[in-house]
Tab-separated table of N, CA and C in Angstrom:
chain	number	residue	atom	x	y	z
A	24	UNK	N	16.276	10.151	13.537
A	24	UNK	CA	15.672	11.413	12.928
A	24	UNK	C	14.561	11.372	12.181
A	25	UNK	N	14.441	10.301	11.451
A	25	UNK	CA	13.193	10.220	10.353
A	25	UNK	C	11.879	10.408	11.006
A	26	UNK	N	11.634	10.011	12.114
A	26	UNK	CA	10.202	10.016	12.539
A	26	UNK	C	9.971	11.534	13.032
A	27	UNK	N	10.921	12.371	13.471
A	27	UNK	CA	10.779	13.900	13.802
A	27	UNK	C	10.627	14.624	12.560
A	28	UNK	N	11.394	14.101	11.495
A	28	UNK	CA	11.464	14.712	10.170
A	28	UNK	C	9.861	14.733	9.774
A	29	UNK	N	9.214	13.455	9.757
A	29	UNK	CA	7.913	13.248	9.143
A	29	UNK	C	6.997	13.845	9.753
A	30	UNK	N	7.071	13.834	11.353
A	30	UNK	CA	6.130	14.681	12.110
A	30	UNK	C	6.242	16.125	12.059
A	31	UNK	N	7.523	16.759	11.993
A	31	UNK	CA	7.579	18.134	11.826
A	31	UNK	C	6.810	18.625	10.442
A	32	UNK	N	7.162	17.745	9.476
A	32	UNK	CA	6.813	18.072	8.039
A	32	UNK	C	4.936	18.172	8.129
A	33	UNK	N	4.664	16.881	8.614
A	33	UNK	CA	3.130	16.786	8.850
A	33	UNK	C	2.567	17.947	9.596
A	34	UNK	N	3.055	18.500	10.710
A	34	UNK	CA	2.429	19.529	11.329
A	34	UNK	C	2.692	20.792	10.582
A	35	UNK	N	3.786	20.975	9.913
A	35	UNK	CA	3.887	22.279	9.202
A	35	UNK	C	2.768	22.288	7.911
A	36	UNK	N	2.593	21.279	7.274
A	36	UNK	CA	1.818	20.965	6.102
A	36	UNK	C	0.194	21.146	6.710
A	37	UNK	N	-0.085	20.713	8.023
A	37	UNK	CA	-1.255	20.573	8.423
A	37	UNK	C	-1.776	22.113	9.023
A	38	UNK	N	-0.728	22.829	9.284
A	38	UNK	CA	-1.169	24.218	9.516
A	38	UNK	C	-1.159	24.989	8.326
A	39	UNK	N	-0.421	24.987	7.582
A	39	UNK	CA	-0.677	25.573	6.107
A	39	UNK	C	-1.848	25.130	5.616
A	40	UNK	N	-2.166	23.888	5.616
A	40	UNK	CA	-3.580	23.521	5.134
A	40	UNK	C	-4.835	24.285	5.656
A	41	UNK	N	-4.846	24.479	7.061
A	41	UNK	CA	-5.705	25.058	8.025
A	41	UNK	C	-5.827	26.469	7.236
A	42	UNK	N	-4.495	27.082	7.310
A	42	UNK	CA	-4.731	28.642	7.057
A	42	UNK	C	-4.892	28.709	5.445
A	43	UNK	N	-4.812	28.050	4.685
A	43	UNK	CA	-5.200	28.219	3.220
A	43	UNK	C	-6.361	27.628	2.875
A	44	UNK	N	-7.010	26.791	3.639
A	44	UNK	CA	-8.164	26.138	3.059
A	44	UNK	C	-9.512	26.938	2.538
A	45	UNK	N	-9.463	27.945	3.317
A	45	UNK	CA	-10.899	28.617	2.894
A	45	UNK	C	-10.577	29.708	1.628
A	46	UNK	N	-9.399	30.440	1.901
A	46	UNK	CA	-8.851	31.315	0.748
A	46	UNK	C	-8.315	30.587	-0.528
A	47	UNK	N	-7.630	29.671	-0.387
A	47	UNK	CA	-6.906	29.134	-1.569
A	47	UNK	C	-7.056	27.538	-1.186
A	48	UNK	N	-8.236	26.850	-1.767
A	48	UNK	CA	-8.448	25.519	-1.504
A	48	UNK	C	-7.552	24.441	-2.302
A	49	UNK	N	-7.298	25.115	-3.516
A	49	UNK	CA	-6.529	24.409	-4.632
A	49	UNK	C	-4.987	24.206	-4.250
A	50	UNK	N	-4.644	25.412	-3.319
A	50	UNK	CA	-3.084	25.306	-3.082
A	50	UNK	C	-3.227	24.528	-1.751
A	51	UNK	N	-4.050	24.464	-1.012
A	51	UNK	CA	-4.141	23.710	0.387
A	51	UNK	C	-4.205	22.263	-0.012
A	52	UNK	N	-5.031	21.712	-1.145
A	52	UNK	CA	-4.934	20.393	-1.458
A	52	UNK	C	-3.695	20.072	-2.124
A	53	UNK	N	-3.022	20.981	-2.795
A	53	UNK	CA	-1.722	20.616	-3.302
A	53	UNK	C	-0.679	20.442	-2.251
A	54	UNK	N	-0.727	21.193	-1.085
A	54	UNK	CA	0.131	20.863	0.017
A	54	UNK	C	-0.071	19.478	0.252
A	55	UNK	N	-1.494	19.042	0.674
A	55	UNK	CA	-1.507	17.695	1.066
A	55	UNK	C	-0.863	16.652	0.192
A	56	UNK	N	-1.215	17.001	-1.298
A	56	UNK	CA	-0.770	15.810	-1.994
A	56	UNK	C	0.715	15.620	-1.975
A	57	UNK	N	1.504	16.916	-2.082
A	57	UNK	CA	2.855	17.027	-2.003
A	57	UNK	C	3.475	16.480	-0.574
A	58	UNK	N	3.009	16.494	0.313
A	58	UNK	CA	3.225	15.903	1.676
A	58	UNK	C	3.105	14.648	1.699
A	59	UNK	N	1.979	14.038	1.037
A	59	UNK	CA	1.962	12.570	0.972
A	59	UNK	C	2.883	11.959	0.417
A	60	UNK	N	3.254	12.699	-0.813
A	60	UNK	CA	4.402	12.271	-1.976
A	60	UNK	C	5.588	12.111	-1.446
A	61	UNK	N	6.039	13.300	-0.681
A	61	UNK	CA	7.211	13.419	0.364
A	61	UNK	C	7.312	12.119	1.336
A	62	UNK	N	6.321	11.791	1.913
A	62	UNK	CA	6.373	10.768	2.892
A	62	UNK	C	6.465	9.276	2.238
A	63	UNK	N	5.829	9.249	0.972
A	63	UNK	CA	5.979	8.077	0.284
A	63	UNK	C	7.317	7.823	-0.120
A	64	UNK	N	8.076	8.920	-0.774
A	64	UNK	CA	9.323	8.685	-1.248
A	64	UNK	C	10.305	8.624	-0.077
A	65	UNK	N	10.157	9.287	1.127
A	65	UNK	CA	10.735	9.014	2.268
A	65	UNK	C	10.787	7.604	2.703
A	66	UNK	N	9.693	6.866	2.465
A	66	UNK	CA	9.333	5.336	3.020
A	66	UNK	C	10.187	4.542	2.113
A	67	UNK	N	10.290	4.961	0.875
A	67	UNK	CA	10.870	3.849	-0.140
A	67	UNK	C	11.963	3.294	0.282
A	68	UNK	N	12.945	3.950	0.924
A	68	UNK	CA	14.242	3.466	1.201
A	68	UNK	C	13.995	2.185	2.163
A	69	UNK	N	13.008	2.443	2.924
A	69	UNK	CA	12.805	1.445	4.223
A	69	UNK	C	12.148	0.226	3.646
A	70	UNK	N	11.006	0.564	2.731
A	70	UNK	CA	10.341	-0.603	2.101
A	70	UNK	C	11.462	-1.327	1.281
A	71	UNK	N	12.437	-0.918	0.649
A	71	UNK	CA	13.274	-1.645	0.117
A	71	UNK	C	14.071	-2.660	0.766
A	72	UNK	N	14.425	-2.113	2.062
A	72	UNK	CA	15.057	-2.933	3.270
A	72	UNK	C	14.117	-4.208	3.420
A	73	UNK	N	12.907	-3.754	3.632
A	73	UNK	CA	11.852	-4.711	4.215
A	73	UNK	C	11.661	-5.835	3.099
A	74	UNK	N	11.552	-5.613	1.921
A	74	UNK	CA	11.410	-6.434	0.637
A	74	UNK	C	12.431	-7.238	0.655
A	75	UNK	N	13.666	-6.732	0.992
A	75	UNK	CA	14.986	-7.572	0.914
A	75	UNK	C	15.027	-8.588	1.881
A	76	UNK	N	14.454	-8.116	3.101
A	76	UNK	CA	14.487	-9.051	4.370
A	76	UNK	C	13.383	-10.301	4.134
A	77	UNK	N	12.005	-9.761	3.461
A	77	UNK	CA	11.212	-10.658	3.305
A	77	UNK	C	11.485	-11.705	2.231
A	78	UNK	N	12.166	-11.451	1.293
A	78	UNK	CA	12.658	-12.329	0.143
A	78	UNK	C	13.492	-13.130	0.764
A	79	UNK	N	14.691	-12.780	1.492
A	79	UNK	CA	15.644	-13.479	2.002
A	79	UNK	C	14.921	-14.927	2.885
A	80	UNK	N	14.148	-14.163	3.893
A	80	UNK	CA	13.493	-15.138	4.597
A	80	UNK	C	12.734	-16.236	4.005
A	81	UNK	N	12.033	-15.749	3.034
A	81	UNK	CA	11.245	-16.606	2.022
A	81	UNK	C	12.034	-17.590	1.319
A	82	UNK	N	13.291	-17.447	1.007
A	82	UNK	CA	14.249	-18.270	0.391
A	82	UNK	C	14.850	-19.244	1.509
A	83	UNK	N	15.033	-18.617	2.557
A	83	UNK	CA	15.472	-19.569	3.589
A	83	UNK	C	14.643	-20.573	4.093
A	84	UNK	N	13.207	-20.591	3.885
A	84	UNK	CA	12.110	-21.309	4.409
A	84	UNK	C	11.595	-22.162	3.297
A	85	UNK	N	12.646	-21.875	2.001
A	85	UNK	CA	12.233	-22.737	0.770
A	85	UNK	C	10.650	-22.292	0.562
A	86	UNK	N	10.153	-21.237	0.512
A	86	UNK	CA	8.934	-21.077	-0.097
A	86	UNK	C	9.229	-20.455	-1.581
A	87	UNK	N	8.302	-20.680	-2.393
A	87	UNK	CA	8.554	-20.421	-3.838
A	87	UNK	C	8.389	-18.911	-3.986
A	88	UNK	N	9.407	-18.298	-4.720
A	88	UNK	CA	9.466	-16.988	-4.813
A	88	UNK	C	8.077	-16.262	-5.452
A	89	UNK	N	7.522	-17.057	-6.129
A	89	UNK	CA	6.168	-16.595	-6.845
A	89	UNK	C	5.046	-16.220	-5.698
A	90	UNK	N	5.295	-17.013	-4.478
A	90	UNK	CA	4.250	-16.777	-3.522
A	90	UNK	C	4.604	-15.469	-2.772
A	91	UNK	N	6.014	-15.305	-2.475
A	91	UNK	CA	6.331	-14.095	-1.858
A	91	UNK	C	6.019	-12.846	-2.715
A	92	UNK	N	6.472	-12.971	-3.894
A	92	UNK	CA	6.314	-11.943	-4.656
A	92	UNK	C	4.786	-11.352	-4.969
A	93	UNK	N	3.874	-12.457	-4.960
A	93	UNK	CA	2.448	-12.494	-5.094
A	93	UNK	C	1.929	-11.627	-3.577
A	94	UNK	N	2.480	-11.850	-2.614
A	94	UNK	CA	1.890	-11.607	-1.322
A	94	UNK	C	2.256	-10.217	-1.148
A	95	UNK	N	3.762	-9.782	-1.631
A	95	UNK	CA	4.102	-8.526	-1.536
A	95	UNK	C	3.363	-7.373	-2.432
A	96	UNK	N	2.995	-7.990	-3.699
A	96	UNK	CA	2.256	-7.399	-4.374
A	96	UNK	C	0.964	-6.843	-3.972
A	97	UNK	N	0.328	-7.838	-3.182
A	97	UNK	CA	-0.902	-7.656	-2.774
A	97	UNK	C	-0.722	-6.539	-1.550
A	98	UNK	N	0.066	-6.762	-0.706
A	98	UNK	CA	0.435	-5.761	0.180
A	98	UNK	C	0.658	-4.270	-0.259
A	99	UNK	N	1.406	-4.268	-1.567
A	99	UNK	CA	1.677	-3.014	-2.026
A	99	UNK	C	0.229	-2.345	-2.619
A	100	UNK	N	-0.492	-3.222	-3.208
A	100	UNK	CA	-1.886	-2.863	-3.884
A	100	UNK	C	-2.603	-1.937	-2.752
A	101	UNK	N	-2.572	-2.751	-1.530
A	101	UNK	CA	-3.669	-2.186	-0.442
A	101	UNK	C	-3.135	-1.018	-0.100
A	102	UNK	N	-1.752	-0.782	0.149
A	102	UNK	CA	-1.283	0.373	0.633
A	102	UNK	C	-1.532	1.477	-0.484
A	103	UNK	N	-0.978	1.215	-1.680
A	103	UNK	CA	-1.460	2.327	-2.640
A	103	UNK	C	-2.730	2.838	-2.763
A	104	UNK	N	-3.718	1.719	-2.860
A	104	UNK	CA	-5.087	2.068	-2.758
A	104	UNK	C	-5.636	2.695	-1.657
A	105	UNK	N	-5.196	2.717	-0.504
A	105	UNK	CA	-5.662	3.252	0.584
A	105	UNK	C	-5.151	4.616	0.660
A	106	UNK	N	-3.828	4.914	0.358
A	106	UNK	CA	-3.278	6.297	0.104
A	106	UNK	C	-3.983	6.914	-0.845
A	107	UNK	N	-4.396	6.495	-2.052
A	107	UNK	CA	-4.960	7.119	-3.200
A	107	UNK	C	-6.237	7.389	-2.824
A	108	UNK	N	-7.082	6.528	-2.090
A	108	UNK	CA	-8.324	6.895	-1.589
A	108	UNK	C	-8.351	7.900	-0.498
A	109	UNK	N	-7.400	7.925	0.382
A	109	UNK	CA	-7.455	9.035	1.347
A	109	UNK	C	-7.052	10.364	0.757
A	110	UNK	N	-6.284	10.290	-0.392
A	110	UNK	CA	-6.144	11.748	-1.043
A	110	UNK	C	-7.537	12.082	-1.572
A	111	UNK	N	-7.991	11.305	-2.303
A	111	UNK	CA	-9.213	11.716	-3.150
A	111	UNK	C	-10.268	12.233	-1.981
A	112	UNK	N	-10.280	11.461	-0.897
A	112	UNK	CA	-11.509	11.885	0.259
A	112	UNK	C	-11.100	13.156	0.623
A	113	UNK	N	-9.680	13.582	0.848
A	113	UNK	CA	-9.233	14.892	1.327
A	113	UNK	C	-9.895	15.953	0.327
A	114	UNK	N	-10.001	15.538	-0.968
A	114	UNK	CA	-10.490	16.398	-2.005
A	114	UNK	C	-12.092	16.596	-1.895
A	115	UNK	N	-12.506	15.812	-0.925
A	115	UNK	CA	-13.971	15.835	-0.974
A	115	UNK	C	-14.798	14.846	-2.057
A	116	UNK	N	-13.945	13.942	-2.640
A	116	UNK	CA	-14.739	13.001	-3.561
A	116	UNK	C	-14.899	11.738	-3.158
A	117	UNK	N	-15.902	11.542	-2.060
A	117	UNK	CA	-15.763	10.061	-1.577
A	117	UNK	C	-16.111	9.122	-2.304
A	118	UNK	N	-16.958	9.469	-3.378
A	118	UNK	CA	-17.535	8.438	-3.954
A	118	UNK	C	-16.322	7.836	-5.025
A	119	UNK	N	-15.391	8.673	-5.573
A	119	UNK	CA	-14.329	8.305	-6.477
A	119	UNK	C	-13.503	7.502	-5.261
A	120	UNK	N	-13.106	8.023	-4.005
A	120	UNK	CA	-12.498	7.249	-3.281
A	120	UNK	C	-12.865	5.776	-3.075
A	121	UNK	N	-14.135	5.486	-2.932
A	121	UNK	CA	-14.728	4.115	-2.706
A	121	UNK	C	-14.391	3.360	-3.887
A	122	UNK	N	-14.551	3.944	-5.115
A	122	UNK	CA	-14.068	3.226	-6.360
A	122	UNK	C	-12.714	2.811	-6.457
A	123	UNK	N	-11.678	3.600	-5.916
A	123	UNK	CA	-10.429	3.308	-5.899
A	123	UNK	C	-10.065	2.098	-4.851
A	124	UNK	N	-10.772	2.143	-3.748
A	124	UNK	CA	-10.702	1.045	-2.690
A	124	UNK	C	-11.501	-0.251	-3.309
A	125	UNK	N	-12.474	-0.089	-4.230
A	125	UNK	CA	-12.935	-1.440	-4.918
A	125	UNK	C	-12.176	-1.697	-5.829
A	126	UNK	N	-11.528	-1.105	-6.881
A	126	UNK	CA	-10.629	-1.466	-7.678
A	126	UNK	C	-9.490	-2.213	-7.128
A	127	UNK	N	-8.798	-1.789	-5.941
A	127	UNK	CA	-7.639	-2.513	-5.309
A	127	UNK	C	-8.186	-3.512	-4.776
A	128	UNK	N	-9.398	-3.708	-4.158
A	128	UNK	CA	-9.766	-5.292	-3.867
A	128	UNK	C	-9.825	-6.173	-4.856
A	129	UNK	N	-10.379	-5.718	-5.980
A	129	UNK	CA	-10.562	-6.551	-7.203
A	129	UNK	C	-9.041	-6.998	-7.733
A	130	UNK	N	-8.192	-6.062	-7.690
A	130	UNK	CA	-6.723	-6.537	-8.289
A	130	UNK	C	-6.094	-7.397	-7.284
A	131	UNK	N	-6.467	-7.209	-5.871
A	131	UNK	CA	-6.037	-8.137	-4.882
A	131	UNK	C	-6.523	-9.450	-5.361
A	132	UNK	N	-7.819	-9.517	-5.516
A	132	UNK	CA	-8.496	-10.800	-5.799
A	132	UNK	C	-7.825	-11.495	-7.000
A	133	UNK	N	-7.617	-10.680	-7.789
A	133	UNK	CA	-6.907	-11.296	-9.231
A	133	UNK	C	-5.616	-11.928	-8.917
A	134	UNK	N	-4.848	-11.122	-7.958
A	134	UNK	CA	-3.477	-11.655	-7.695
A	134	UNK	C	-3.526	-13.111	-6.806
A	135	UNK	N	-4.675	-12.941	-6.194
A	135	UNK	CA	-4.887	-14.085	-5.332
A	135	UNK	C	-5.304	-15.439	-5.842
A	136	UNK	N	-5.941	-15.416	-6.692
A	136	UNK	CA	-6.465	-16.493	-7.281
A	136	UNK	C	-5.357	-17.855	-7.712
A	137	UNK	N	-4.354	-17.465	-8.309
A	137	UNK	CA	-3.160	-18.616	-8.408
A	137	UNK	C	-2.790	-19.110	-6.923
A	138	UNK	N	-2.994	-18.185	-5.798
A	138	UNK	CA	-2.552	-19.014	-4.584
A	138	UNK	C	-3.753	-19.807	-4.126
A	139	UNK	N	-4.934	-19.383	-4.247
A	139	UNK	CA	-6.063	-20.106	-3.728
A	139	UNK	C	-6.233	-21.372	-4.744
A	140	UNK	N	-5.850	-21.352	-5.863
A	140	UNK	CA	-5.838	-22.503	-6.682
A	140	UNK	C	-4.812	-23.599	-6.440
A	141	UNK	N	-3.640	-23.004	-6.055
A	141	UNK	CA	-2.352	-23.966	-5.489
A	141	UNK	C	-3.148	-24.318	-3.969
A	142	UNK	N	-3.473	-23.795	-3.119
A	142	UNK	CA	-4.169	-24.384	-1.911
A	142	UNK	C	-5.106	-25.335	-2.160
A	143	UNK	N	-6.261	-25.068	-3.080
A	143	UNK	CA	-7.302	-26.185	-3.369
A	143	UNK	C	-6.509	-27.424	-3.916
A	144	UNK	N	-5.777	-27.368	-4.814
A	144	UNK	CA	-4.953	-28.468	-5.484
A	144	UNK	C	-4.080	-29.352	-4.413
A	145	UNK	N	-3.356	-28.668	-3.430
A	145	UNK	CA	-2.724	-29.123	-2.385
A	145	UNK	C	-3.858	-29.941	-1.546
A	146	UNK	N	-4.934	-29.413	-1.036
A	146	UNK	CA	-5.996	-29.985	-0.230
A	146	UNK	C	-6.480	-31.349	-0.868
A	147	UNK	N	-6.611	-31.184	-2.311
A	147	UNK	CA	-7.210	-32.529	-3.118
A	147	UNK	C	-6.008	-33.489	-3.182
A	148	UNK	N	-4.786	-33.221	-3.210
A	148	UNK	CA	-3.673	-33.993	-3.234
A	148	UNK	C	-3.609	-34.764	-1.899
A	149	UNK	N	-4.004	-34.089	-0.851
A	149	UNK	CA	-3.890	-34.723	0.600
A	149	UNK	C	-5.147	-35.474	0.860
A	150	UNK	N	-6.230	-35.266	0.408
A	150	UNK	CA	-7.431	-35.840	0.758
A	150	UNK	C	-8.231	-36.226	-0.675
A	151	UNK	N	-7.793	-37.308	-1.493
A	151	UNK	CA	-8.304	-37.613	-2.717
A	151	UNK	C	-9.527	-37.807	-2.898
A	152	UNK	N	-10.042	-37.442	-3.649
A	152	UNK	CA	-11.666	-37.481	-3.680
A	152	UNK	C	-12.085	-38.959	-4.531
A	153	UNK	N	-12.488	-40.023	-4.116
A	153	UNK	CA	-12.858	-41.081	-4.920
A	153	UNK	C	-14.328	-41.437	-4.950
């Protein structure tokens, strides 16, 4: 039932935005934001299940919890930055949208530094430099 609900709400929102865009652009934009927020809230229940599964699989594979947590944070940042960027683009502020994307990429790099450091240390330990 979920996908039909999402598609139906998306179609209704699109029609409302098209009807209101020229006469009431602020209301049309508000409809876009509320629709995206609804989709985000709708997906949270599924994201929780995915996170639990990934955490379980990581534990079964003896992967350190730190790495799983970091990778999930990176994925989350990428989605949030993309959604935020798209909302701002819909408002016609492409330069702000690009800055959101840039900040998201920088946050991802910051989170990835410990993983890169660990990878380099592992490589150095496998092939000692003498």
